[in-house]
Every structure is written in structure tokens, then in C-alpha cells.
mmCIF file of C-alpha atoms in Angstrom:
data_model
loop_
_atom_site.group_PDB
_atom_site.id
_atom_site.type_symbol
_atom_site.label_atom_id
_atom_site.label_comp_id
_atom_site.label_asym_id
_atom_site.label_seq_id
_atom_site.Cartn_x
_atom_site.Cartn_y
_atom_site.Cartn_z
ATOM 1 C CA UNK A 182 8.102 -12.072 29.635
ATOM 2 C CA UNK A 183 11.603 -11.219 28.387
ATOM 3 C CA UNK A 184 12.454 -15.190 28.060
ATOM 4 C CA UNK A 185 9.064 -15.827 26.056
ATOM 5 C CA UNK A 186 9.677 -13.111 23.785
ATOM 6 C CA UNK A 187 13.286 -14.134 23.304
ATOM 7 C CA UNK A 188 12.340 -17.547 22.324
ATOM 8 C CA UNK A 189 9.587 -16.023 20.181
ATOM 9 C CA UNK A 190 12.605 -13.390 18.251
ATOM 10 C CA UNK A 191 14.625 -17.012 18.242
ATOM 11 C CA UNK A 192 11.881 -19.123 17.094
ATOM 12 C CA UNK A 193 10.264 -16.934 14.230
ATOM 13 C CA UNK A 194 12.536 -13.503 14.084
ATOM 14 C CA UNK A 195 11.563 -9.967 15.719
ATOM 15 C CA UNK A 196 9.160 -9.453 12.876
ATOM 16 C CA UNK A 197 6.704 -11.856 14.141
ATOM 17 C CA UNK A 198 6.087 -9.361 17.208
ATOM 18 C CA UNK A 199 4.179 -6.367 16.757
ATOM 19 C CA UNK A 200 3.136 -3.426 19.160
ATOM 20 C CA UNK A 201 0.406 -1.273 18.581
ATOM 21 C CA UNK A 202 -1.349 1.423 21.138
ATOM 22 C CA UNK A 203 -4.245 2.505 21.657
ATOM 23 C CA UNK A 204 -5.493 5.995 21.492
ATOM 24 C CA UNK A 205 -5.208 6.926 25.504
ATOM 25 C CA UNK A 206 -1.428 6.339 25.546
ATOM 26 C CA UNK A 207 0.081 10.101 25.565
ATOM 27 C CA UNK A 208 3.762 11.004 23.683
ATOM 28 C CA UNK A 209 6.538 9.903 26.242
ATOM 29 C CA UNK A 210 5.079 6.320 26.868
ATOM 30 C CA UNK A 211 4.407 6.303 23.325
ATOM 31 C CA UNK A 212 8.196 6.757 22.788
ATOM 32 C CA UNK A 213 9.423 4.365 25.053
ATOM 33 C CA UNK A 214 7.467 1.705 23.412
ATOM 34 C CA UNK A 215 8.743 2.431 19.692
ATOM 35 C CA UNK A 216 12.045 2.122 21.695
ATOM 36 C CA UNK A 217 11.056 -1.236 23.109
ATOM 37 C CA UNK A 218 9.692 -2.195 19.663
ATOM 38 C CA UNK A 219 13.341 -1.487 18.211
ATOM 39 C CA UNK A 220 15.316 -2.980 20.887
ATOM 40 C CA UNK A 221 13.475 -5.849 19.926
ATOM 41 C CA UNK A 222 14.223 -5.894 16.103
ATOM 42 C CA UNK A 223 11.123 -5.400 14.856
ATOM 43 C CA UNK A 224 9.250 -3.284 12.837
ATOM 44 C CA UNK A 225 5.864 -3.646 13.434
ATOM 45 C CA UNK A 226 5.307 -0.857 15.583
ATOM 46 C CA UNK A 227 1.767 1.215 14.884
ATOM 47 C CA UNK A 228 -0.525 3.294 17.325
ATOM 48 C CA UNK A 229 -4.014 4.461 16.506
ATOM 49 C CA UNK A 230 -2.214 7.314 14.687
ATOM 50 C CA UNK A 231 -1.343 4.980 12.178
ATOM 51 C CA UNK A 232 -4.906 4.765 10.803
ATOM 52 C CA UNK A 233 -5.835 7.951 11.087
ATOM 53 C CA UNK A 234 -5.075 8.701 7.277
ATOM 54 C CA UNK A 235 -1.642 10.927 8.036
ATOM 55 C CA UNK A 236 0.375 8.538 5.533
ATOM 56 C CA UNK A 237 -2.686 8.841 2.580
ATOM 57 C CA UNK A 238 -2.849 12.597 3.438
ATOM 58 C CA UNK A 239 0.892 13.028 3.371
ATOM 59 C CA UNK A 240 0.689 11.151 -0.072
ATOM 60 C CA UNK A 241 -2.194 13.127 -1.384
ATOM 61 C CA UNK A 242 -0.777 16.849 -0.643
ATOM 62 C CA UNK A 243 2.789 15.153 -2.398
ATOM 63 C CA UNK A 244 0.928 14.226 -5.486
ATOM 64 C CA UNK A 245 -1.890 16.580 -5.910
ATOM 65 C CA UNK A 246 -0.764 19.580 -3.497
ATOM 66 C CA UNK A 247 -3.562 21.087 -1.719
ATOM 67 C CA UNK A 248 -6.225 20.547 -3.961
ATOM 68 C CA UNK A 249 -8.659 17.367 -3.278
ATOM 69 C CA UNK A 250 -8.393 15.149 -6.172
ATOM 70 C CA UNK A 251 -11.956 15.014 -8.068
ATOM 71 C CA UNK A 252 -13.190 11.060 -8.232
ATOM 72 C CA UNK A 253 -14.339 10.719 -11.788
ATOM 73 C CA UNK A 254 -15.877 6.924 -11.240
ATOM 74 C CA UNK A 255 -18.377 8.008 -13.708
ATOM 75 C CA UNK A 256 -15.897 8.368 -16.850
ATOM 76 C CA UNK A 257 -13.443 5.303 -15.415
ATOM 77 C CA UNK A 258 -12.768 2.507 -17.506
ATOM 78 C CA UNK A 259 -11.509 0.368 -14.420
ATOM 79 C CA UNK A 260 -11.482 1.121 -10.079
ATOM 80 C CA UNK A 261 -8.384 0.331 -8.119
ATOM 81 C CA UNK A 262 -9.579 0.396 -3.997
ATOM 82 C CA UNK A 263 -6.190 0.178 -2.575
ATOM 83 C CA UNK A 264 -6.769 -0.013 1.087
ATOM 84 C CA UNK A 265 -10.223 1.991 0.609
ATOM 85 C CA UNK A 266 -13.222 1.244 2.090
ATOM 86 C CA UNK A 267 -15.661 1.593 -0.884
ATOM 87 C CA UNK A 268 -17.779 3.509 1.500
ATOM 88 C CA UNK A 269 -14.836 6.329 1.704
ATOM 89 C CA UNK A 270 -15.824 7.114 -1.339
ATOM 90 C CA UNK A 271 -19.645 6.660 -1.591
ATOM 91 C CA UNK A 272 -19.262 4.118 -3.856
ATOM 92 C CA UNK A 273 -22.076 1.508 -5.010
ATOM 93 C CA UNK A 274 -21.907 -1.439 -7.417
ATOM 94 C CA UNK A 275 -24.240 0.936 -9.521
ATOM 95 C CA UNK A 276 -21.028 3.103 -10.672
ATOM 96 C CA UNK A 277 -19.115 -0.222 -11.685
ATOM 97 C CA UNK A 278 -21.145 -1.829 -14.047
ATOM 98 C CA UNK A 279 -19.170 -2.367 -17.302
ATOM 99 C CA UNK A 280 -15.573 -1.234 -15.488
ATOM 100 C CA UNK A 281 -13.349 -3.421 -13.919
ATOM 101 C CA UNK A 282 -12.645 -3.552 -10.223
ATOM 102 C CA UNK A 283 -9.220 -4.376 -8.077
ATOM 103 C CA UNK A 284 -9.270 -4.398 -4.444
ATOM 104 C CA UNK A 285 -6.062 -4.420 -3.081
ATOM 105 C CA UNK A 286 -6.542 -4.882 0.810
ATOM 106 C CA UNK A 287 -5.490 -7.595 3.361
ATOM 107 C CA UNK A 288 -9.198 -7.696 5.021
ATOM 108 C CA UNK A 289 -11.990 -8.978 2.359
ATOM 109 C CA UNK A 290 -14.078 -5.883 2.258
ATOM 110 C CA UNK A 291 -17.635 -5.949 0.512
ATOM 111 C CA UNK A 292 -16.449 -5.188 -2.682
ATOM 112 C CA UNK A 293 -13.576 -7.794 -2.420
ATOM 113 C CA UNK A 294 -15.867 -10.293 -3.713
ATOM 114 C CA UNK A 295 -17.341 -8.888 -6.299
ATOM 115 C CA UNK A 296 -14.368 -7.725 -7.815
ATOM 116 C CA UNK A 297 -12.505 -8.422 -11.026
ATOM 117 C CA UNK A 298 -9.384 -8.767 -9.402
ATOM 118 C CA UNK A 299 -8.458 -9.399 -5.462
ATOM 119 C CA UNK A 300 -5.175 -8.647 -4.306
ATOM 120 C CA UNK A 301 -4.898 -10.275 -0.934
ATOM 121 C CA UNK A 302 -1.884 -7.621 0.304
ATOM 122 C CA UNK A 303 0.656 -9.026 3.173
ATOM 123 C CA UNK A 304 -0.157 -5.866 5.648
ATOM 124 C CA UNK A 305 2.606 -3.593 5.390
ATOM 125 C CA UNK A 306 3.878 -4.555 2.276
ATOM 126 C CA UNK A 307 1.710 -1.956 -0.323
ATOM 127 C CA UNK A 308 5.698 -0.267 -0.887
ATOM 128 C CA UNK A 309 7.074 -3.249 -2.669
ATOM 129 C CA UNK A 310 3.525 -3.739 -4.729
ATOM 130 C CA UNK A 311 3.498 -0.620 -5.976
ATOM 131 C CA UNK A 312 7.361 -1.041 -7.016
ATOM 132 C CA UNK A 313 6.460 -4.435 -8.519
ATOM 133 C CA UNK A 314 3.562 -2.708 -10.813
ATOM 134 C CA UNK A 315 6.330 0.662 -11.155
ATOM 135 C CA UNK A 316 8.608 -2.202 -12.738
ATOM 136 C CA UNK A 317 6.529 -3.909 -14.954
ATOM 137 C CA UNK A 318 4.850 -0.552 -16.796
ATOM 138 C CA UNK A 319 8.649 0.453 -17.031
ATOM 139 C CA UNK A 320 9.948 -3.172 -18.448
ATOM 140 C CA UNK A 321 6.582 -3.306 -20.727
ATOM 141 C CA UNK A 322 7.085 0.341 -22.020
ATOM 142 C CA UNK A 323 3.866 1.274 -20.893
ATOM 143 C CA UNK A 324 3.903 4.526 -19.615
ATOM 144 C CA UNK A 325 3.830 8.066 -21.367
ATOM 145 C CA UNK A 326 7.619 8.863 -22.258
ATOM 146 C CA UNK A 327 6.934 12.557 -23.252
ATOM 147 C CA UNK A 328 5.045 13.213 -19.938
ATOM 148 C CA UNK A 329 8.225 11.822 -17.984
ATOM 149 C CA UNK A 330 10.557 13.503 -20.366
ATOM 150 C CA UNK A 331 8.713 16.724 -19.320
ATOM 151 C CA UNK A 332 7.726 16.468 -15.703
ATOM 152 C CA UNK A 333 9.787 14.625 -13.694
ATOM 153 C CA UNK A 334 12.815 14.325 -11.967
ATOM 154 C CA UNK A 335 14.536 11.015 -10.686
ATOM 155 C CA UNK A 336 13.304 8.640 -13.472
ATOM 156 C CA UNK A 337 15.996 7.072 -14.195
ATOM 157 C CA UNK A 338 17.067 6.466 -10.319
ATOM 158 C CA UNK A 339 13.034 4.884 -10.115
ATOM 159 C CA UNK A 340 13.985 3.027 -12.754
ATOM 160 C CA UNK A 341 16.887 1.431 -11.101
ATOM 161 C CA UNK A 342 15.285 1.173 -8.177
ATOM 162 C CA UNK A 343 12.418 -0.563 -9.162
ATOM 163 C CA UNK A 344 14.461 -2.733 -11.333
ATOM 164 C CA UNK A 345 14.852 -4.966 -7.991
ATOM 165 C CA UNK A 346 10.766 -5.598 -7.858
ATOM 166 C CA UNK A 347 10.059 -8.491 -10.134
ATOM 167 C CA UNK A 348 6.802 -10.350 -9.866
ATOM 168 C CA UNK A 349 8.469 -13.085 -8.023
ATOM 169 C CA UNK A 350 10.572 -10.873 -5.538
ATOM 170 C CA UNK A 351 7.357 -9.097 -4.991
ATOM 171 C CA UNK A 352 5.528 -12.197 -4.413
ATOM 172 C CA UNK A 353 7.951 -13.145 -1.645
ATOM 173 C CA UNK A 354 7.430 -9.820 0.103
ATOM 174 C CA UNK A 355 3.595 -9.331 -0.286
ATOM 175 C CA UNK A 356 1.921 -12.837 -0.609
ATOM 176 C CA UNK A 357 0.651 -11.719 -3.879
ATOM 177 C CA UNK A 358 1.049 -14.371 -6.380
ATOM 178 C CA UNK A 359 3.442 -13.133 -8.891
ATOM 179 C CA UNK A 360 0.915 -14.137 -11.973
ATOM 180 C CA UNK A 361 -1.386 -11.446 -9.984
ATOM 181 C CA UNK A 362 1.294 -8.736 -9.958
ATOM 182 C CA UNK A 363 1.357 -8.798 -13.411
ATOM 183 C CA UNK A 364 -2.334 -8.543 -14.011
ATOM 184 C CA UNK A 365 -2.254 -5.468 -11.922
ATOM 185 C CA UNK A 366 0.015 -3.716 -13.931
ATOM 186 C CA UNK A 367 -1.689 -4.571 -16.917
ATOM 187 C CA UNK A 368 -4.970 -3.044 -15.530
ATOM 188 C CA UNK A 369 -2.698 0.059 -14.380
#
């Protein structure tokens, strides 16, 4: 085991192995396999908890605070499914006639063909997308000035940050062809 997985980190780098566990596996076995996964090098390392919504809760309490945001699908001049099964939402091709649709997913879900525009995602990657779209609204000018003037904190360090994510870095990272970054962020 140990010299196949060494020729495997040799052959195609530790981020060609991933470990994921199932359910049944309790804490402290858990733990000693996120150590194996980083003794390794890599770091594709996910257990069932990693589905389980924590990371889309955690970002949903940061950006709307307790309150369930209200899905106004009705009133919505285009649909972004970002990892979201359209069924998550009770969604049916009824509410999208005359509104444009994205999917941004790695898996081809129902809606993927159907939609406007089908963002093929490297799994993992969503970070450097969202950057990519972050730095084209902010190299456009396309975003409400006033609002951020008013309401946030950090712009300018987003700014720079985001600087980094051009359509063809963010190609590179995410599969996502570069031409289809930049349609995104026009939709956005």
C-alpha cells in the first residue's frame, strides 16, 4: 500500500488521492485519517459531514444572520443553482420561463440541461469562481459603490485579493473556460 500510493503522490502529486468516510466512522478514527490525509499532502479529505450542509449553513447565518433568506423566484430576472439541487428549493421549469438559468455544479443535474448557462465546476474549486466573478464586477465597475461605501468593511483588501482571479487563472483552477467566467459575472 505505502509503495503504490508513493508512486501514485510521485506519478500525479498528493492531490490526486482523496479520503472520504462514511457516516459509521466515530471522532478519533476520524482524526487519524485527516492526519493520514495530511501526511500524505493532500487535501482532499471529506466525511459524510461534508455534505451535510454545515459549510452552506455556516455561509447563510454569515450573510443573512438567523433569518432564512425568502426565495423570490417569482420576481427574478435570472436563477443561479450553485451546487443546488433544484428540488432544494421546489423549483419547476414553470418558475423559469422568461428568466435565465446558470447551474454551476460538477454533476449534470436535471436542470443542467435546460439551462442558459452550465458551469461544469472542478469539485472543490467554487472559492476561486466566486473570486473570478468578485474580480470581474470589481474590474467592470459593476457593483453598487454607495452600498459598499456604507456597509462594508475590507473592500479594498477583497479588492486586492481578488485582483489575483482573472478569467484565465480561474480557468486553470476550476475547468471553467475563462470565456464562461466572464458570462457569469455578467449575469451576476
Amino acid at each position: 500500500i505505502k509503495d503504490r500510493l508513493g508512486s501514485i503522490v510521485s506519478s500525479f502529486g498528493a492531490e490526486s488521492i482523496a479520503l472520504h468516510l462514511c457516516s459509521d466512522i466515530d471522532s478519533q478514527t476520524s482524526e487519524f485519517y485527516k492526519r493520514f490525509s495530511e501526511s500524505l499532502g493532500t487535501p482532499n479529505f471529506s466525511s459524510h459531514r461534508s455534505y451535510e450542509g454545515y459549510a452552506s449553513e455556516m455561509a447563510r447565518k454569515l450573510v443573512y444572520g438567523q433569518q432564512r433568506p425568502f426565495w423570490d423566484f417569482q420576481n427574478s430576472e435570472a436563477i443561479v443553482l450553485w451546487g443546488a439541487s433544484p428540488d432544494a428549493y421546489k423549483l419547476d421549469s414553470s418558475a423559469l420561463k422568461g428568466k435565465k438559468l446558470v447551474v454551476v455544479d460538477p454533476f449534470e443535474n436535471s436542470f443542467a440541461k435546460d439551462s442558459d448557462l452550465y458551469i461544469q465546476i472542478r469539485p472543490g474549486s467554487d472559492g476561486a469562481l466566486a473570486l473570478g466573478i468578485i474580480n470581474s464586477l470589481i474590474q467592470s465597475g459593476d457593483y453598487d459603490r454607495e452600498f459598499i461605501d456604507l456597509f462594508t468593511k475590507g473592500f479594498e483588501d477583497l479588492r486586492e485579493y481578488a485582483s489575483a482571479f482573472s478569467p484565465e487563472r480561474v480557468e486553470m483552477i476550476t475547468w471553467v473556460p475563462s470565456e464562461d467566467v466572464e458570462k457569469l459575472a455578467d449575469i451576476y
